[in-house]
C-alpha positions as a Python dict, from the first residue, in 0.01 Angstrom:
ca = {
    (1, 'M'): (0, 0, 0),
    (2, 'T'): (122, 246, 289),
    (3, 'V'): (-103, 388, 588),
    (4, 'R'): (-242, 720, 470),
    (5, 'V'): (-208, 973, 750),
    (6, 'L'): (-332, 1339, 813),
    (7, 'V'): (-145, 1569, 1044),
    (8, 'V'): (-362, 1842, 1235),
    (9, 'D'): (-205, 2080, 1437),
    (10, 'D'): (-232, 2437, 1424),
    (11, 'S'): (178, 2517, 1426),
    (12, 'V'): (385, 2529, 1138),
    (13, 'V'): (635, 2383, 1332),
    (14, 'V'): (460, 2077, 1461),
    (15, 'R'): (326, 1992, 1107),
    (16, 'R'): (637, 1960, 973),
    (17, 'L'): (824, 1815, 1263),
    (18, 'V'): (526, 1545, 1256),
    (19, 'T'): (577, 1538, 857),
    (20, 'H'): (927, 1447, 905),
    (21, 'A'): (937, 1220, 1172),
    (22, 'L'): (721, 969, 981),
    (23, 'A'): (890, 1056, 647),
    (24, 'A'): (1188, 788, 725),
    (25, 'D'): (916, 490, 768),
    (26, 'P'): (863, 338, 435),
    (27, 'A'): (525, 234, 499),
    (28, 'I'): (355, 582, 600),
    (29, 'D'): (269, 816, 396),
    (30, 'V'): (164, 1172, 504),
    (31, 'V'): (-111, 1246, 247),
    (32, 'G'): (-196, 1588, 377),
    (33, 'T'): (-188, 1858, 686),
    (34, 'A'): (-443, 2092, 853),
    (35, 'A'): (-382, 2374, 1059),
    (36, 'N'): (-715, 2334, 1254),
    (37, 'G'): (-1026, 2050, 1324),
    (38, 'R'): (-1296, 2219, 1102),
    (39, 'L'): (-988, 2211, 764),
    (40, 'A'): (-908, 1869, 912),
    (41, 'L'): (-1287, 1749, 890),
    (42, 'A'): (-1300, 1902, 515),
    (43, 'K'): (-961, 1698, 426),
    (44, 'I'): (-1065, 1383, 606),
    (45, 'E'): (-1338, 1344, 337),
    (46, 'Q'): (-1103, 1456, 36),
    (47, 'L'): (-812, 1236, 132),
    (48, 'A'): (-962, 954, 325),
    (49, 'P'): (-679, 900, 531),
    (50, 'D'): (-603, 590, 760),
    (51, 'L'): (-483, 756, 1056),
    (52, 'V'): (-540, 1077, 1198),
    (53, 'T'): (-276, 1261, 1402),
    (54, 'M'): (-472, 1566, 1599),
    (55, 'D'): (-330, 1837, 1797),
    (56, 'I'): (-597, 1942, 2122),
    (57, 'E'): (-618, 2344, 2146),
    (58, 'M'): (-689, 2426, 1792),
    (59, 'P'): (-878, 2769, 1673),
    (60, 'E'): (-1186, 2734, 1504),
    (61, 'L'): (-1261, 2387, 1564),
    (62, 'D'): (-1001, 2191, 1870),
    (63, 'G'): (-915, 1856, 1873),
    (64, 'I'): (-1194, 1735, 2119),
    (65, 'A'): (-1496, 1902, 1894),
    (66, 'A'): (-1307, 1742, 1558),
    (67, 'V'): (-1321, 1389, 1717),
    (68, 'R'): (-1661, 1438, 1829),
    (69, 'A'): (-1760, 1514, 1457),
    (70, 'L'): (-1542, 1250, 1299),
    (71, 'R'): (-1734, 965, 1508),
    (72, 'A'): (-2075, 1147, 1462),
    (73, 'A'): (-1990, 1115, 1092),
    (74, 'G'): (-1956, 766, 1125),
    (75, 'H'): (-1556, 759, 1066),
    (76, 'R'): (-1387, 501, 1216),
    (77, 'M'): (-963, 535, 1142),
    (78, 'P'): (-766, 607, 1463),
    (79, 'V'): (-712, 921, 1566),
    (80, 'V'): (-378, 1003, 1755),
    (81, 'M'): (-384, 1312, 1985),
    (82, 'F'): (-82, 1525, 2036),
    (83, 'S'): (-87, 1620, 2414),
    (84, 'T'): (155, 1807, 2663),
    (85, 'L'): (265, 1651, 3004),
    (86, 'T'): (50, 1902, 3182),
    (87, 'E'): (-228, 1892, 3420),
    (88, 'R'): (-460, 2055, 3139),
    (89, 'G'): (-317, 1862, 2870),
    (90, 'A'): (-366, 1523, 3083),
    (91, 'A'): (-713, 1635, 3141),
    (92, 'A'): (-775, 1754, 2798),
    (93, 'T'): (-623, 1401, 2643),
    (94, 'L'): (-841, 1195, 2870),
    (95, 'E'): (-1129, 1437, 2757),
    (96, 'A'): (-1026, 1312, 2367),
    (97, 'L'): (-1018, 950, 2456),
    (98, 'S'): (-1357, 981, 2587),
    (99, 'A'): (-1503, 1136, 2315),
    (100, 'G'): (-1334, 883, 2075),
    (101, 'A'): (-1023, 942, 2027),
    (102, 'T'): (-787, 599, 1993),
    (103, 'D'): (-453, 681, 2174),
    (104, 'Y'): (-246, 968, 2225),
    (105, 'V'): (178, 1088, 2187),
    (106, 'A'): (344, 1334, 2426),
    (107, 'K'): (448, 1648, 2243),
    (108, 'P'): (831, 1688, 2232),
    (109, 'T'): (892, 1959, 2492),
    (110, 'G'): (1188, 2053, 2610),
    (111, 'A'): (1411, 1845, 2322),
    (112, 'G'): (1759, 2013, 2292),
    (113, 'S'): (1781, 2020, 1911),
    (114, 'V'): (1542, 1942, 1598),
    (115, 'H'): (1694, 1587, 1566),
    (116, 'E'): (1637, 1493, 1932),
    (117, 'A'): (1244, 1610, 1874),
    (118, 'L'): (1218, 1435, 1576),
    (119, 'G'): (1348, 1131, 1726),
    (120, 'R'): (1113, 1134, 2012),
    (121, 'V'): (843, 1220, 1763),
    (122, 'A'): (935, 886, 1552),
    (123, 'A'): (955, 681, 1866),
    (124, 'E'): (631, 750, 2037),
    (125, 'L'): (396, 767, 1678),
    (126, 'V'): (564, 574, 1442),
    (127, 'P'): (539, 203, 1649),
    (128, 'K'): (106, 305, 1740),
    (129, 'I'): (61, 377, 1355),
    (130, 'H'): (206, 5, 1330),
    (131, 'A'): (-10, -133, 1573),
    (132, 'L'): (-326, 67, 1462),
    (133, 'V'): (-333, 11, 1106),
    (134, 'P'): (-185, -394, 1080),
    (135, 'T'): (-366, -474, 770),
    (136, 'R'): (-222, -180, 548),
    (137, 'L'): (116, -197, 682),
    (138, 'G'): (146, -598, 646),
    (139, 'A'): (72, -545, 254),
    (140, 'V'): (410, -301, 261),
    (141, 'R'): (569, -610, 434),
    (142, 'G'): (433, -870, 122),
    (143, 'R'): (132, -979, 298),
    (144, 'P'): (-206, -910, 190),
    (145, 'A'): (-396, -629, 297),
    (146, 'A'): (-757, -562, 395),
    (147, 'A'): (-971, -478, 67),
    (148, 'A'): (-1109, -89, 84),
    (149, 'G'): (-1402, -72, 331),
    (150, 'D'): (-1321, -409, 508),
    (151, 'T'): (-1399, -390, 871),
    (152, 'T'): (-1279, -748, 959),
    (153, 'R'): (-958, -755, 1203),
    (154, 'P'): (-777, -1087, 1085),
    (155, 'S'): (-590, -1237, 1360),
    (156, 'T'): (-218, -1092, 1378),
    (157, 'R'): (-100, -1369, 1641),
    (158, 'G'): (-127, -1749, 1624),
    (159, 'P'): (-406, -1967, 1752),
    (160, 'V'): (-560, -1897, 2103),
    (161, 'R'): (-484, -2213, 2359),
    (162, 'L'): (-737, -2160, 2646),
    (163, 'R'): (-667, -2316, 2998),
    (164, 'P'): (-925, -2559, 3116),
    (165, 'A'): (-1106, -2401, 3442),
    (166, 'S'): (-1055, -2537, 3723),
    (167, 'L'): (-1263, -2574, 4051),
    (168, 'R'): (-1153, -2263, 4284),
    (169, 'A'): (-1016, -2371, 4635),
    (170, 'T'): (-857, -2069, 4720),
    (171, 'P'): (-1104, -1773, 4752),
    (172, 'V'): (-1018, -1482, 4530),
    (173, 'R'): (-869, -1206, 4754),
    (174, 'L'): (-723, -962, 4485),
    (175, 'L'): (-821, -841, 4095),
    (176, 'V'): (-538, -718, 3905),
    (177, 'L'): (-554, -533, 3555),
    (178, 'G'): (-356, -442, 3299),
    (179, 'A'): (-400, -218, 2985),
    (180, 'S'): (-218, 32, 2741),
    (181, 'T'): (-354, 140, 2439),
    (182, 'G'): (-722, 202, 2423),
    (183, 'G'): (-717, 116, 2808),
    (184, 'P'): (-851, 460, 2945),
    (185, 'A'): (-1217, 389, 2725),
    (186, 'A'): (-1196, -12, 2793),
    (187, 'L'): (-1126, 72, 3189),
    (188, 'A'): (-1399, 319, 3179),
    (189, 'E'): (-1666, 80, 3026),
    (190, 'V'): (-1550, -216, 3288),
    (191, 'V'): (-1543, 17, 3590),
    (192, 'G'): (-1875, 171, 3457),
    (193, 'A'): (-2022, -183, 3425),
    (194, 'L'): (-1987, -318, 3759),
    (195, 'S'): (-2321, -371, 3945),
    (196, 'S'): (-2196, -336, 4282),
    (197, 'P'): (-1843, -225, 4486),
    (198, 'P'): (-1582, -502, 4431),
    (199, 'A'): (-1626, -759, 4686),
    (200, 'V'): (-1168, -757, 4688),
    (201, 'P'): (-981, -503, 4620),
    (202, 'V'): (-869, -409, 4290),
    (203, 'A'): (-533, -295, 4132),
    (204, 'V'): (-505, -161, 3786),
    (205, 'V'): (-184, -108, 3579),
    (206, 'Q'): (-253, 144, 3280),
    (207, 'H'): (57, 232, 3079),
    (208, 'M'): (59, 628, 3110),
    (209, 'P'): (244, 925, 3246),
    (210, 'A'): (226, 1018, 3619),
    (211, 'V'): (-10, 1341, 3557),
    (212, 'F'): (-204, 1140, 3329),
    (213, 'T'): (-310, 869, 3583),
    (214, 'R'): (-383, 1062, 3855),
    (215, 'Q'): (-665, 1207, 3633),
    (216, 'L'): (-760, 880, 3514),
    (217, 'A'): (-834, 738, 3850),
    (218, 'D'): (-1046, 1078, 3907),
    (219, 'R'): (-1223, 996, 3603),
    (220, 'L'): (-1272, 629, 3676),
    (221, 'D'): (-1418, 713, 4031),
    (222, 'R'): (-1688, 914, 3852),
    (223, 'L'): (-1818, 647, 3618),
    (224, 'G'): (-1929, 323, 3861),
    (225, 'P'): (-1962, 220, 4228),
    (226, 'A'): (-1574, 130, 4268),
    (227, 'T'): (-1390, 425, 4467),
    (228, 'V'): (-1138, 474, 4231),
    (229, 'V'): (-781, 646, 4340),
    (230, 'E'): (-453, 669, 4258),
    (231, 'A'): (-218, 442, 4471),
    (232, 'T'): (13, 577, 4704),
    (233, 'D'): (311, 382, 4880),
    (234, 'G'): (166, 160, 5218),
    (235, 'L'): (-187, 232, 5128),
    (236, 'A'): (-407, -37, 5261),
    (237, 'L'): (-591, -209, 4983),
    (238, 'R'): (-976, -237, 5078),
    (239, 'A'): (-1273, -416, 4886),
    (240, 'G'): (-1482, -168, 4735),
    (241, 'H'): (-1187, 20, 4594),
    (242, 'A'): (-947, 40, 4253),
    (243, 'Y'): (-601, 168, 4274),
    (244, 'V'): (-444, 286, 3968),
    (245, 'A'): (-78, 260, 3953),
    (246, 'P'): (87, 587, 3925),
    (247, 'G'): (302, 670, 3582),
    (248, 'G'): (679, 631, 3664),
    (249, 'R'): (615, 411, 3943),
    (250, 'H'): (577, 19, 3977),
    (251, 'L'): (277, -106, 4165),
    (252, 'T'): (319, -390, 4400),
    (253, 'V'): (127, -585, 4625),
    (254, 'V'): (243, -694, 4996),
    (255, 'A'): (32, -918, 5233),
    (256, 'D'): (163, -833, 5606),
    (257, 'R'): (-85, -902, 5941),
    (258, 'T'): (-337, -647, 5868),
    (259, 'G'): (-415, -757, 5490),
    (260, 'L'): (-323, -631, 5196),
    (261, 'R'): (-112, -288, 5083),
    (262, 'A'): (35, -88, 4775),
    (263, 'R'): (389, -56, 4740),
    (264, 'L'): (554, 126, 4486),
    (265, 'T'): (890, 137, 4356),
    (266, 'D'): (1144, 278, 4098),
    (267, 'T'): (1301, -53, 3972),
    (268, 'P'): (1385, -31, 3581),
    (269, 'P'): (1132, -20, 3349),
    (270, 'V'): (974, -396, 3265),
    (271, 'N'): (873, -461, 2880),
    (272, 'Y'): (986, -78, 2832),
    (273, 'S'): (713, 4, 3054),
    (274, 'R'): (711, 185, 3431),
    (275, 'P'): (426, 94, 3571),
    (276, 'A'): (436, -288, 3386),
    (277, 'V'): (147, -520, 3412),
    (278, 'D'): (398, -846, 3484),
    (279, 'V'): (506, -661, 3784),
    (280, 'L'): (149, -567, 3942),
    (281, 'F'): (66, -972, 3857),
    (282, 'R'): (374, -1121, 4010),
    (283, 'S'): (349, -965, 4275),
    (284, 'A'): (10, -1053, 4336),
    (285, 'V'): (105, -1383, 4336),
    (286, 'A'): (365, -1380, 4558),
    (287, 'A'): (174, -1227, 4811),
    (288, 'L'): (-155, -1444, 4754),
    (289, 'G'): (-60, -1730, 4544),
    (290, 'G'): (-353, -1839, 4365),
    (291, 'A'): (-629, -1604, 4529),
    (292, 'V'): (-574, -1364, 4214),
    (293, 'G'): (-818, -1308, 3940),
    (294, 'A'): (-616, -1138, 3660),
    (295, 'V'): (-793, -919, 3345),
    (296, 'V'): (-593, -846, 3037),
    (297, 'L'): (-713, -527, 2827),
    (298, 'T'): (-635, -398, 2530),
    (299, 'G'): (-267, -285, 2430),
    (300, 'M'): (43, -264, 2241),
    (301, 'G'): (304, -546, 2328),
    (302, 'S'): (319, -815, 2505),
    (303, 'D'): (323, -654, 2904),
    (304, 'G'): (129, -895, 3131),
    (305, 'A'): (156, -1226, 2930),
    (306, 'A'): (441, -1338, 3156),
    (307, 'G'): (233, -1233, 3496),
    (308, 'S'): (-81, -1365, 3371),
    (309, 'G'): (137, -1711, 3307),
    (310, 'A'): (237, -1692, 3718),
    (311, 'V'): (-143, -1621, 3792),
    (312, 'A'): (-294, -1920, 3599),
    (313, 'D'): (27, -2136, 3733),
    (314, 'A'): (-26, -2060, 4090),
    (315, 'G'): (-432, -2153, 4034),
    (316, 'G'): (-549, -1801, 3995),
    (317, 'H'): (-831, -1727, 3691),
    (318, 'V'): (-716, -1523, 3408),
    (319, 'V'): (-935, -1355, 3188),
    (320, 'V'): (-809, -1146, 2826),
    (321, 'Q'): (-1017, -889, 2620),
    (322, 'D'): (-1101, -1037, 2230),
    (323, 'E'): (-969, -953, 1963),
    (324, 'Q'): (-1270, -774, 1815),
    (325, 'S'): (-1334, -555, 2082),
    (326, 'S'): (-959, -470, 2163),
    (327, 'V'): (-780, -154, 1980),
    (328, 'V'): (-461, -332, 1979),
    (329, 'W'): (-449, -750, 2062),
    (330, 'G'): (-142, -707, 2186),
    (331, 'M'): (-152, -754, 2524),
    (332, 'P'): (-404, -955, 2521),
    (333, 'G'): (-314, -1153, 2253),
    (334, 'A'): (16, -1251, 2390),
    (335, 'T'): (-153, -1379, 2710),
    (336, 'A'): (-405, -1619, 2504),
    (337, 'T'): (-194, -1730, 2258),
    (338, 'A'): (90, -1837, 2517),
    (339, 'G'): (-198, -2035, 2691),
    (340, 'H'): (-217, -1831, 3018),
    (341, 'A'): (-583, -1721, 2959),
    (342, 'H'): (-874, -1910, 3080),
    (343, 'A'): (-1131, -1680, 2904),
    (344, 'V'): (-1127, -1472, 2577),
    (345, 'L'): (-1437, -1230, 2645),
    (346, 'P'): (-1555, -923, 2426),
    (347, 'L'): (-1568, -597, 2671),
    (348, 'H'): (-1877, -571, 2719),
    (349, 'E'): (-1869, -886, 2925),
    (350, 'I'): (-1545, -849, 3137),
    (351, 'A'): (-1720, -658, 3466),
    (352, 'A'): (-1924, -958, 3494),
    (353, 'A'): (-1657, -1177, 3457),
    (354, 'M'): (-1500, -1022, 3724),
    (355, 'E'): (-1803, -1008, 3934),
    (356, 'R'): (-1799, -1419, 3855),
    (357, 'M'): (-1478, -1438, 3986),
    (358, 'M'): (-1580, -1224, 4331),
    (359, 'S'): (-1841, -1422, 4411),
    (360, 'E'): (-1699, -1783, 4344),
    (361, 'G'): (-1449, -1675, 4585),
    (362, 'L'): (-1702, -1544, 4817),
    (363, 'R'): (-1938, -1867, 4858),
}
């Protein structure tokens, strides 16, 4: 059984490009295309795809409105937006994610050839499809697939091994968060659920390009009591604030006689990512030892697992999002099954867990 994909874009060139890029994977079947959101809604009812790729700017009904209509009609299949790496494209993509889109990929602007463009689309999109529709892909590889209409999410990793909670001897001086696929919506829920400005600084890595992280920080700043900004090099980290790592640069934390500061570096990607969660988490331990609380939210891959291990080994506390509420249980699952997490919680309980970590450190 293959993953059934509907490709939605007003450009016939892009529709053909995406279709050809996905055709090379035997586990993926492009079952149809549509030139705008209105046609896409009809095709979805007709074809029942497992996943939809959606352009943003289209005539008659744009991608954001189409996503809202899909979710209002009760459709829960993943929707991956096709975005441009511009300020306008970033704002529209984040709006689509807020409307219920699952993730996004960047359009291959500036590609030197059709072959290069195909390669870029395949490299970006195929792994996301594999992560977002895992039960169908399991059947292609010889594992049982979920029955039609089954909304359960069987674990895709080994058993969780929680670390026992310990009495905290060191006050929490910093919270660090990491997220990837599904992260913008998860971060919005966490930040919006905080009951008061955080009692310690909060540093955040979300896997996103540079122009997107600036827009993400601006959106998060409007949602809750924390002041959220994109981090800059040398910026003093203060309570009441959250600092989002800029896309394309690693965010690290250093301690000096005046307190904590952000340092941005251009060292090579870690776990194929820059910024990387592991880089932030390890720097927090280097600066503060066990005075760190760490949170790993939804995301592909395993970034954050090694860094969480460093936090836990130093005496800090690690919380991860559970599988049921994660878009992809890659990063939190890797941390939990490695035995680095003290708690595995649904998304709606993460903000309260953060506030408990901060209050324990202030007693």
